[in-house]
PDB file of C-alpha atoms in Angstrom:
ATOM      1  CA  MET A   1       0.095 -26.851 -33.095  1.00 53.00           C
ATOM      2  CA  ALA A   2      -2.230 -26.543 -29.709  1.00 58.00           C
ATOM      3  CA  ARG A   3      -4.718 -23.718 -29.875  1.00 72.00           C
ATOM      4  CA  GLY A   4      -4.271 -21.731 -26.970  1.00 71.00           C
ATOM      5  CA  ARG A   5      -7.525 -20.428 -25.269  1.00 76.00           C
ATOM      6  CA  CYS A   6      -8.880 -16.992 -24.628  1.00 73.00           C
ATOM      7  CA  ALA A   7     -10.695 -15.502 -21.820  1.00 75.00           C
ATOM      8  CA  VAL A   8     -13.863 -13.835 -23.038  1.00 78.00           C
ATOM      9  CA  THR A   9     -15.037 -10.826 -20.577  1.00 83.00           C
ATOM     10  CA  SER A  10     -17.846  -8.674 -20.423  1.00 87.00           C
ATOM     11  CA  ALA A  11     -17.588  -4.640 -21.475  1.00 90.00           C
ATOM     12  CA  LEU A  12     -17.970  -3.668 -17.511  1.00 91.00           C
ATOM     13  CA  ASP A  13     -16.228  -7.173 -16.077  1.00 92.00           C
ATOM     14  CA  GLY A  14     -14.834  -5.763 -13.047  1.00 92.00           C
ATOM     15  CA  VAL A  15     -17.002  -2.375 -12.735  1.00 95.00           C
ATOM     16  CA  ARG A  16     -18.823  -1.530  -9.813  1.00 96.00           C
ATOM     17  CA  VAL A  17     -21.501   0.825  -9.916  1.00 93.00           C
ATOM     18  CA  VAL A  18     -24.027   2.426  -7.060  1.00 93.00           C
ATOM     19  CA  GLU A  19     -27.225   3.624  -7.869  1.00 91.00           C
ATOM     20  CA  LEU A  20     -28.985   5.853  -6.305  1.00 89.00           C
ATOM     21  CA  ALA A  21     -31.604   7.382  -8.479  1.00 79.00           C
ATOM     22  CA  SER A  22     -35.257   5.412  -9.199  1.00 75.00           C
ATOM     23  CA  ASP A  23     -37.223   4.970 -12.473  1.00 72.00           C
ATOM     24  CA  HIS A  24     -34.622   6.168 -15.168  1.00 70.00           C
ATOM     25  CA  GLY A  25     -31.396   5.165 -12.877  1.00 67.00           C
ATOM     26  CA  ALA A  26     -33.185   1.730 -12.534  1.00 82.00           C
ATOM     27  CA  PHE A  27     -33.171   1.184 -16.508  1.00 87.00           C
ATOM     28  CA  ALA A  28     -29.586   2.675 -16.640  1.00 87.00           C
ATOM     29  CA  GLY A  29     -28.496   0.156 -13.925  1.00 88.00           C
ATOM     30  CA  ARG A  30     -29.921  -2.606 -15.969  1.00 90.00           C
ATOM     31  CA  LEU A  31     -28.720  -2.040 -19.213  1.00 92.00           C
ATOM     32  CA  LEU A  32     -24.960  -1.272 -17.101  1.00 93.00           C
ATOM     33  CA  ALA A  33     -25.720  -5.106 -15.069  1.00 94.00           C
ATOM     34  CA  GLY A  34     -26.281  -6.390 -19.067  1.00 94.00           C
ATOM     35  CA  LEU A  35     -22.966  -5.608 -19.781  1.00 94.00           C
ATOM     36  CA  GLY A  36     -21.110  -6.680 -16.998  1.00 94.00           C
ATOM     37  CA  ALA A  37     -21.040  -4.130 -14.218  1.00 95.00           C
ATOM     38  CA  ASP A  38     -21.878  -5.319 -10.521  1.00 96.00           C
ATOM     39  CA  VAL A  39     -24.333  -2.475  -9.511  1.00 93.00           C
ATOM     40  CA  VAL A  40     -25.270  -2.129  -6.167  1.00 93.00           C
ATOM     41  CA  LEU A  41     -28.996  -0.620  -5.220  1.00 89.00           C
ATOM     42  CA  VAL A  42     -29.109   1.869  -2.674  1.00 88.00           C
ATOM     43  CA  GLU A  43     -32.962   2.313  -1.658  1.00 81.00           C
TER      44      GLU A  43
END
């Protein structure tokens, strides 16, 4: 019997986050990026 392959994805795979804040927002952006989100920083 052949075993199927399953793709492993992140919790926030495909989610894009726009980060507008500093300090606390930067921490939140790093957390979301660690979960798989694409984080865009606007300075």
